[in-house]
């Protein structure tokens, strides 16, 4: 069974403004998991994410830790983590006892010559978790995004596939791969075909990268809600990875509607995708909610969500 999750987001002032939305989605079985986005949140927000997950009787997907540098091959990856601040119940609430971050090296360093740094980071991380929790943690890596003038070998399917094989599991991000394919001057379909060790991939990240409003024109990896033109690729990508157990929406920025409406629209459409693998039916759900769901969700309890 594939579980479904979404980013845990706080508002720009640091308040937990969306907790009621996450509660609604969890209580109505639209999400099973909250994804903690690591470096982007502080320890207070980390604790709130865990407390909310406990209250809702769901788990968290640990995509890094507060102040953790999101680069597997960086000597700074674990340098700023305050291990004594990690909550005692972290592993109890940690979905499948695992943690992941981006596959990447420091600027001006060759990722293929930094394997010793990766190995030391994994060893140190696992030791620290075992010391604190007396439990093993699995470590996984996510394909790096194109569009940031990274060395081509850092975003190539071969590099990503080779590193997946050395780790406990892999994470695949569709938007990252599409941007990498542009850098590599190949199609997204060819990028997918060039990957191997696909059986190691357990987690899929989706997010919209089509901005029809112009608000995010200069943002490379946009993290919007999915556009309906992206649904076909999402379905085809899920079929490529036979051992997926979790799909995470990394929606983080609203563009056309309110954040509240776009999060509901995103998660309902993703549920339809996973339940049916039917592009036409998924687009119907997307269009229906786009047209009928009020921006302030005032009619949320009166319309059919999926």
mmCIF file of C-alpha atoms in Angstrom:
data_model
loop_
_atom_site.group_PDB
_atom_site.id
_atom_site.type_symbol
_atom_site.label_atom_id
_atom_site.label_comp_id
_atom_site.label_asym_id
_atom_site.label_seq_id
_atom_site.Cartn_x
_atom_site.Cartn_y
_atom_site.Cartn_z
ATOM 1 C CA UNK A 1 0.000 0.000 0.000
ATOM 2 C CA UNK A 2 1.255 3.468 -0.888
ATOM 3 C CA UNK A 3 0.884 6.057 1.859
ATOM 4 C CA UNK A 4 0.296 9.747 1.098
ATOM 5 C CA UNK A 5 1.835 12.731 2.842
ATOM 6 C CA UNK A 6 2.407 16.460 2.551
ATOM 7 C CA UNK A 7 4.932 19.075 3.593
ATOM 8 C CA UNK A 8 4.633 20.453 7.108
ATOM 9 C CA UNK A 9 4.584 24.216 6.557
ATOM 10 C CA UNK A 10 4.469 27.139 8.973
ATOM 11 C CA UNK A 11 3.446 30.634 7.889
ATOM 12 C CA UNK A 12 6.045 33.330 7.216
ATOM 13 C CA UNK A 13 5.732 34.686 10.774
ATOM 14 C CA UNK A 14 6.582 31.251 12.154
ATOM 15 C CA UNK A 15 3.071 30.508 13.375
ATOM 16 C CA UNK A 16 1.448 27.096 12.982
ATOM 17 C CA UNK A 17 -1.306 28.596 10.853
ATOM 18 C CA UNK A 18 -2.078 25.455 8.856
ATOM 19 C CA UNK A 19 -2.376 22.883 11.647
ATOM 20 C CA UNK A 20 -6.170 22.850 11.357
ATOM 21 C CA UNK A 21 -5.823 22.025 7.658
ATOM 22 C CA UNK A 22 -3.451 19.145 8.380
ATOM 23 C CA UNK A 23 -5.859 17.935 11.059
ATOM 24 C CA UNK A 24 -8.750 17.981 8.587
ATOM 25 C CA UNK A 25 -6.754 16.055 5.992
ATOM 26 C CA UNK A 26 -5.574 13.428 8.480
ATOM 27 C CA UNK A 27 -8.965 12.918 10.142
ATOM 28 C CA UNK A 28 -10.589 12.460 6.733
ATOM 29 C CA UNK A 29 -7.893 10.034 5.559
ATOM 30 C CA UNK A 30 -6.378 12.230 2.865
ATOM 31 C CA UNK A 31 -2.902 12.112 4.458
ATOM 32 C CA UNK A 32 -1.081 9.423 6.406
ATOM 33 C CA UNK A 33 2.187 11.293 6.881
ATOM 34 C CA UNK A 34 3.525 14.799 7.601
ATOM 35 C CA UNK A 35 6.907 15.484 5.980
ATOM 36 C CA UNK A 36 9.303 17.455 8.149
ATOM 37 C CA UNK A 37 11.413 19.575 5.760
ATOM 38 C CA UNK A 38 14.619 19.609 7.788
ATOM 39 C CA UNK A 39 16.780 22.712 7.541
ATOM 40 C CA UNK A 40 13.799 24.922 6.670
ATOM 41 C CA UNK A 41 12.322 24.548 10.199
ATOM 42 C CA UNK A 42 13.700 25.231 13.678
ATOM 43 C CA UNK A 43 13.479 23.024 16.770
ATOM 44 C CA UNK A 44 10.277 24.657 18.002
ATOM 45 C CA UNK A 45 8.580 23.942 14.668
ATOM 46 C CA UNK A 46 10.045 20.436 14.707
ATOM 47 C CA UNK A 47 8.475 19.748 18.093
ATOM 48 C CA UNK A 48 5.141 21.121 16.933
ATOM 49 C CA UNK A 49 5.205 18.873 13.859
ATOM 50 C CA UNK A 50 5.837 15.862 16.087
ATOM 51 C CA UNK A 51 3.161 16.887 18.596
ATOM 52 C CA UNK A 52 0.609 17.346 15.825
ATOM 53 C CA UNK A 53 1.464 13.962 14.313
ATOM 54 C CA UNK A 54 1.071 12.320 17.726
ATOM 55 C CA UNK A 55 -2.276 14.037 18.280
ATOM 56 C CA UNK A 56 -3.520 12.901 14.858
ATOM 57 C CA UNK A 57 -2.123 9.382 15.268
ATOM 58 C CA UNK A 58 -0.021 9.650 12.109
ATOM 59 C CA UNK A 59 3.748 9.486 11.473
ATOM 60 C CA UNK A 60 6.315 11.915 10.107
ATOM 61 C CA UNK A 61 8.674 11.533 7.177
ATOM 62 C CA UNK A 62 12.043 12.877 8.261
ATOM 63 C CA UNK A 63 13.606 14.787 5.361
ATOM 64 C CA UNK A 64 16.525 16.149 7.333
ATOM 65 C CA UNK A 65 16.818 17.743 10.775
ATOM 66 C CA UNK A 66 16.878 21.373 11.941
ATOM 67 C CA UNK A 67 20.143 22.987 10.726
ATOM 68 C CA UNK A 68 21.103 19.865 8.754
ATOM 69 C CA UNK A 69 22.857 20.788 5.499
ATOM 70 C CA UNK A 70 20.910 19.013 2.703
ATOM 71 C CA UNK A 71 23.924 17.559 0.865
ATOM 72 C CA UNK A 72 24.929 13.933 1.329
ATOM 73 C CA UNK A 73 28.549 14.550 0.297
ATOM 74 C CA UNK A 74 29.175 17.669 2.385
ATOM 75 C CA UNK A 75 31.390 17.818 5.479
ATOM 76 C CA UNK A 76 28.865 20.351 6.806
ATOM 77 C CA UNK A 77 25.886 17.973 6.557
ATOM 78 C CA UNK A 78 25.737 17.182 10.270
ATOM 79 C CA UNK A 79 27.998 19.906 11.680
ATOM 80 C CA UNK A 80 25.292 22.187 13.119
ATOM 81 C CA UNK A 81 22.824 19.646 14.485
ATOM 82 C CA UNK A 82 22.143 20.006 18.204
ATOM 83 C CA UNK A 83 21.685 16.342 19.019
ATOM 84 C CA UNK A 84 20.578 16.961 22.613
ATOM 85 C CA UNK A 85 17.576 18.930 21.315
ATOM 86 C CA UNK A 86 16.154 16.024 19.335
ATOM 87 C CA UNK A 87 12.873 14.920 20.978
ATOM 88 C CA UNK A 88 12.752 11.670 22.904
ATOM 89 C CA UNK A 89 9.747 10.441 20.912
ATOM 90 C CA UNK A 90 11.298 11.080 17.486
ATOM 91 C CA UNK A 91 11.806 7.457 16.528
ATOM 92 C CA UNK A 92 8.367 6.453 17.817
ATOM 93 C CA UNK A 93 6.794 8.905 15.369
ATOM 94 C CA UNK A 94 9.335 8.390 12.566
ATOM 95 C CA UNK A 95 7.693 6.570 9.657
ATOM 96 C CA UNK A 96 9.641 3.355 8.961
ATOM 97 C CA UNK A 97 12.619 4.597 11.058
ATOM 98 C CA UNK A 98 14.314 6.490 8.245
ATOM 99 C CA UNK A 99 15.736 9.862 7.244
ATOM 100 C CA UNK A 100 16.691 11.331 3.862
ATOM 101 C CA UNK A 101 18.295 14.357 2.271
ATOM 102 C CA UNK A 102 19.502 15.546 -1.146
ATOM 103 C CA UNK A 103 22.280 13.788 -3.007
ATOM 104 C CA UNK A 104 24.852 16.524 -3.540
ATOM 105 C CA UNK A 105 28.408 17.742 -2.958
ATOM 106 C CA UNK A 106 29.828 21.092 -1.970
ATOM 107 C CA UNK A 107 30.257 23.721 -4.644
ATOM 108 C CA UNK A 108 33.362 23.125 -6.751
ATOM 109 C CA UNK A 109 33.722 19.564 -5.440
ATOM 110 C CA UNK A 110 33.313 16.438 -7.571
ATOM 111 C CA UNK A 111 30.579 14.231 -6.168
ATOM 112 C CA UNK A 112 32.249 11.127 -7.620
ATOM 113 C CA UNK A 113 35.408 11.903 -5.636
ATOM 114 C CA UNK A 114 33.599 12.508 -2.326
ATOM 115 C CA UNK A 115 32.363 9.018 -1.521
ATOM 116 C CA UNK A 116 34.413 8.918 1.677
ATOM 117 C CA UNK A 117 32.536 11.999 2.938
ATOM 118 C CA UNK A 118 29.191 10.337 2.208
ATOM 119 C CA UNK A 119 30.241 7.162 4.005
ATOM 120 C CA UNK A 120 31.459 9.084 7.049
ATOM 121 C CA UNK A 121 28.241 11.124 7.199
ATOM 122 C CA UNK A 122 26.099 7.980 7.076
ATOM 123 C CA UNK A 123 28.228 6.226 9.711
ATOM 124 C CA UNK A 124 28.178 9.224 12.064
ATOM 125 C CA UNK A 125 24.437 9.845 11.642
ATOM 126 C CA UNK A 126 23.550 6.215 12.326
ATOM 127 C CA UNK A 127 25.825 6.113 15.378
ATOM 128 C CA UNK A 128 24.302 9.281 16.852
ATOM 129 C CA UNK A 129 20.768 7.953 16.401
ATOM 130 C CA UNK A 130 21.689 4.617 17.949
ATOM 131 C CA UNK A 131 23.372 6.329 20.898
ATOM 132 C CA UNK A 132 20.277 8.418 21.585
ATOM 133 C CA UNK A 133 17.460 6.006 20.732
ATOM 134 C CA UNK A 134 19.042 2.514 20.789
ATOM 135 C CA UNK A 135 17.483 1.969 17.370
ATOM 136 C CA UNK A 136 18.854 1.742 13.856
ATOM 137 C CA UNK A 137 17.846 4.450 11.382
ATOM 138 C CA UNK A 138 17.853 4.008 7.608
ATOM 139 C CA UNK A 139 19.416 6.711 5.429
ATOM 140 C CA UNK A 140 18.261 7.641 1.929
ATOM 141 C CA UNK A 141 19.143 10.119 -0.806
ATOM 142 C CA UNK A 142 17.058 12.237 -3.170
ATOM 143 C CA UNK A 143 17.992 13.165 -6.732
ATOM 144 C CA UNK A 144 19.345 16.707 -6.936
ATOM 145 C CA UNK A 145 17.488 19.370 -8.913
ATOM 146 C CA UNK A 146 18.679 20.751 -12.195
ATOM 147 C CA UNK A 147 18.469 24.434 -13.023
ATOM 148 C CA UNK A 148 21.122 25.616 -10.552
ATOM 149 C CA UNK A 149 24.247 25.284 -12.743
ATOM 150 C CA UNK A 150 25.431 22.211 -10.866
ATOM 151 C CA UNK A 151 27.995 19.896 -12.473
ATOM 152 C CA UNK A 152 26.135 17.659 -14.912
ATOM 153 C CA UNK A 153 27.452 14.481 -13.305
ATOM 154 C CA UNK A 154 25.784 15.538 -10.036
ATOM 155 C CA UNK A 155 22.326 15.479 -11.630
ATOM 156 C CA UNK A 156 22.885 12.596 -14.045
ATOM 157 C CA UNK A 157 20.757 9.424 -13.832
ATOM 158 C CA UNK A 158 23.922 7.302 -13.555
ATOM 159 C CA UNK A 159 25.270 9.170 -10.514
ATOM 160 C CA UNK A 160 21.898 9.180 -8.773
ATOM 161 C CA UNK A 161 21.355 5.482 -9.483
ATOM 162 C CA UNK A 162 24.855 4.512 -8.288
ATOM 163 C CA UNK A 163 24.407 6.387 -5.011
ATOM 164 C CA UNK A 164 20.953 4.925 -4.405
ATOM 165 C CA UNK A 165 22.643 1.537 -4.506
ATOM 166 C CA UNK A 166 25.036 2.474 -1.676
ATOM 167 C CA UNK A 167 22.242 3.797 0.585
ATOM 168 C CA UNK A 168 19.404 2.104 2.435
ATOM 169 C CA UNK A 169 16.785 3.585 0.086
ATOM 170 C CA UNK A 170 16.207 6.187 -2.598
ATOM 171 C CA UNK A 171 13.936 9.218 -2.950
ATOM 172 C CA UNK A 172 12.856 10.428 -6.387
ATOM 173 C CA UNK A 173 11.657 13.975 -7.042
ATOM 174 C CA UNK A 174 9.816 14.504 -10.349
ATOM 175 C CA UNK A 175 10.405 18.266 -10.608
ATOM 176 C CA UNK A 176 14.103 17.847 -9.796
ATOM 177 C CA UNK A 177 14.417 15.243 -12.547
ATOM 178 C CA UNK A 178 12.598 17.367 -15.113
ATOM 179 C CA UNK A 179 14.917 20.300 -14.411
ATOM 180 C CA UNK A 180 17.950 17.991 -14.545
ATOM 181 C CA UNK A 181 16.752 16.604 -17.886
ATOM 182 C CA UNK A 182 16.741 20.145 -19.295
ATOM 183 C CA UNK A 183 20.340 20.644 -18.124
ATOM 184 C CA UNK A 184 21.311 17.311 -19.696
ATOM 185 C CA UNK A 185 19.444 18.165 -22.919
ATOM 186 C CA UNK A 186 17.309 15.028 -22.788
ATOM 187 C CA UNK A 187 13.594 14.431 -22.295
ATOM 188 C CA UNK A 188 12.113 13.577 -18.918
ATOM 189 C CA UNK A 189 11.104 10.210 -20.372
ATOM 190 C CA UNK A 190 14.725 9.505 -21.351
ATOM 191 C CA UNK A 191 15.884 10.576 -17.885
ATOM 192 C CA UNK A 192 13.508 8.039 -16.328
ATOM 193 C CA UNK A 193 14.624 5.299 -18.722
ATOM 194 C CA UNK A 194 18.283 5.967 -17.883
ATOM 195 C CA UNK A 195 17.812 5.365 -14.162
ATOM 196 C CA UNK A 196 18.667 2.005 -12.652
ATOM 197 C CA UNK A 197 18.435 0.582 -9.133
ATOM 198 C CA UNK A 198 14.826 1.788 -9.218
ATOM 199 C CA UNK A 199 13.893 -0.921 -6.767
ATOM 200 C CA UNK A 200 15.719 1.036 -4.049
ATOM 201 C CA UNK A 201 13.311 3.973 -4.364
ATOM 202 C CA UNK A 202 10.733 4.032 -1.570
ATOM 203 C CA UNK A 203 9.596 7.666 -1.598
ATOM 204 C CA UNK A 204 8.311 9.869 -4.449
ATOM 205 C CA UNK A 205 8.193 13.662 -4.189
ATOM 206 C CA UNK A 206 5.768 15.616 -6.351
ATOM 207 C CA UNK A 207 5.266 19.359 -6.684
ATOM 208 C CA UNK A 208 3.998 21.641 -9.385
ATOM 209 C CA UNK A 209 6.485 23.495 -11.546
ATOM 210 C CA UNK A 210 3.993 25.099 -13.944
ATOM 211 C CA UNK A 211 3.314 28.741 -13.044
ATOM 212 C CA UNK A 212 0.477 30.266 -15.069
ATOM 213 C CA UNK A 213 0.282 33.401 -12.913
ATOM 214 C CA UNK A 214 3.799 34.744 -13.499
ATOM 215 C CA UNK A 215 4.335 35.153 -9.748
ATOM 216 C CA UNK A 216 7.101 32.546 -9.643
ATOM 217 C CA UNK A 217 8.709 33.111 -13.012
ATOM 218 C CA UNK A 218 12.197 33.488 -11.511
ATOM 219 C CA UNK A 219 11.910 30.560 -9.085
ATOM 220 C CA UNK A 220 13.568 27.425 -10.479
ATOM 221 C CA UNK A 221 12.138 24.628 -8.313
ATOM 222 C CA UNK A 222 8.780 26.258 -7.668
ATOM 223 C CA UNK A 223 7.056 23.884 -5.190
ATOM 224 C CA UNK A 224 3.557 24.888 -6.344
ATOM 225 C CA UNK A 225 0.492 22.676 -6.362
ATOM 226 C CA UNK A 226 0.422 20.314 -9.299
ATOM 227 C CA UNK A 227 -0.945 21.580 -12.592
ATOM 228 C CA UNK A 228 -3.387 19.241 -14.302
ATOM 229 C CA UNK A 229 -0.997 19.007 -17.248
ATOM 230 C CA UNK A 230 1.468 17.291 -14.886
ATOM 231 C CA UNK A 231 -0.898 14.510 -13.806
ATOM 232 C CA UNK A 232 0.014 12.160 -16.662
ATOM 233 C CA UNK A 233 3.715 12.307 -15.759
ATOM 234 C CA UNK A 234 2.921 11.666 -12.086
ATOM 235 C CA UNK A 235 0.956 8.527 -12.957
ATOM 236 C CA UNK A 236 3.611 7.252 -15.359
ATOM 237 C CA UNK A 237 6.375 7.924 -12.830
ATOM 238 C CA UNK A 238 4.611 6.029 -10.032
ATOM 239 C CA UNK A 239 4.453 3.021 -12.342
ATOM 240 C CA UNK A 240 8.225 3.156 -12.872
ATOM 241 C CA UNK A 241 9.051 2.560 -9.199
ATOM 242 C CA UNK A 242 7.619 -0.780 -8.098
ATOM 243 C CA UNK A 243 8.662 -0.546 -4.426
ATOM 244 C CA UNK A 244 7.218 2.874 -3.562
ATOM 245 C CA UNK A 245 5.561 3.014 -0.162
ATOM 246 C CA UNK A 246 5.128 6.787 0.210
ATOM 247 C CA UNK A 247 4.234 9.721 -2.061
ATOM 248 C CA UNK A 248 4.794 13.197 -0.645
ATOM 249 C CA UNK A 249 3.341 16.418 -2.003
ATOM 250 C CA UNK A 250 5.960 19.117 -1.543
ATOM 251 C CA UNK A 251 3.487 21.897 -2.297
ATOM 252 C CA UNK A 252 4.668 24.949 -0.337
ATOM 253 C CA UNK A 253 3.636 28.122 -2.201
ATOM 254 C CA UNK A 254 0.178 29.047 -3.418
ATOM 255 C CA UNK A 255 -0.176 30.915 -6.699
ATOM 256 C CA UNK A 256 -3.680 30.944 -8.202
ATOM 257 C CA UNK A 257 -5.852 30.397 -5.086
ATOM 258 C CA UNK A 258 -5.429 30.610 -1.329
ATOM 259 C CA UNK A 259 -2.927 28.281 0.339
ATOM 260 C CA UNK A 260 -5.806 26.499 2.074
ATOM 261 C CA UNK A 261 -7.696 25.792 -1.144
ATOM 262 C CA UNK A 262 -4.616 24.697 -3.036
ATOM 263 C CA UNK A 263 -3.549 22.269 -0.296
ATOM 264 C CA UNK A 264 -6.996 20.639 -0.257
ATOM 265 C CA UNK A 265 -7.069 20.519 -4.065
ATOM 266 C CA UNK A 266 -3.568 19.025 -4.183
ATOM 267 C CA UNK A 267 -4.167 16.293 -1.633
ATOM 268 C CA UNK A 268 -7.578 15.288 -2.977
ATOM 269 C CA UNK A 269 -6.210 15.039 -6.511
ATOM 270 C CA UNK A 270 -3.204 13.045 -5.333
ATOM 271 C CA UNK A 271 -5.531 10.634 -3.525
ATOM 272 C CA UNK A 272 -7.525 10.184 -6.726
ATOM 273 C CA UNK A 273 -4.302 9.525 -8.668
ATOM 274 C CA UNK A 274 -3.095 6.865 -6.238
ATOM 275 C CA UNK A 275 -6.490 5.163 -5.953
ATOM 276 C CA UNK A 276 -7.307 5.057 -9.661
ATOM 277 C CA UNK A 277 -4.157 5.671 -11.774
ATOM 278 C CA UNK A 278 -6.672 7.257 -14.125
ATOM 279 C CA UNK A 279 -5.618 10.549 -15.713
ATOM 280 C CA UNK A 280 -9.135 11.511 -16.857
ATOM 281 C CA UNK A 281 -10.737 10.887 -13.460
ATOM 282 C CA UNK A 282 -7.925 12.707 -11.663
ATOM 283 C CA UNK A 283 -8.314 15.750 -13.914
ATOM 284 C CA UNK A 284 -12.073 15.701 -13.223
ATOM 285 C CA UNK A 285 -11.376 15.901 -9.489
ATOM 286 C CA UNK A 286 -8.860 18.707 -10.067
ATOM 287 C CA UNK A 287 -11.267 20.719 -12.257
ATOM 288 C CA UNK A 288 -14.252 20.147 -9.977
ATOM 289 C CA UNK A 289 -12.445 21.439 -6.890
ATOM 290 C CA UNK A 290 -10.838 24.315 -8.794
ATOM 291 C CA UNK A 291 -14.304 25.491 -9.850
ATOM 292 C CA UNK A 292 -16.432 24.683 -6.821
ATOM 293 C CA UNK A 293 -14.301 24.913 -3.669
ATOM 294 C CA UNK A 294 -14.439 28.373 -2.107
ATOM 295 C CA UNK A 295 -11.118 30.129 -1.603
ATOM 296 C CA UNK A 296 -11.766 30.419 2.147
ATOM 297 C CA UNK A 297 -13.070 26.816 2.318
ATOM 298 C CA UNK A 298 -16.446 28.049 3.602
ATOM 299 C CA UNK A 299 -18.212 25.282 1.638
ATOM 300 C CA UNK A 300 -15.678 22.560 2.399
ATOM 301 C CA UNK A 301 -18.204 20.401 4.252
ATOM 302 C CA UNK A 302 -20.833 20.726 1.547
ATOM 303 C CA UNK A 303 -19.072 19.536 -1.581
ATOM 304 C CA UNK A 304 -17.814 16.149 -2.665
ATOM 305 C CA UNK A 305 -14.035 16.166 -2.385
ATOM 306 C CA UNK A 306 -13.045 13.128 -4.459
#
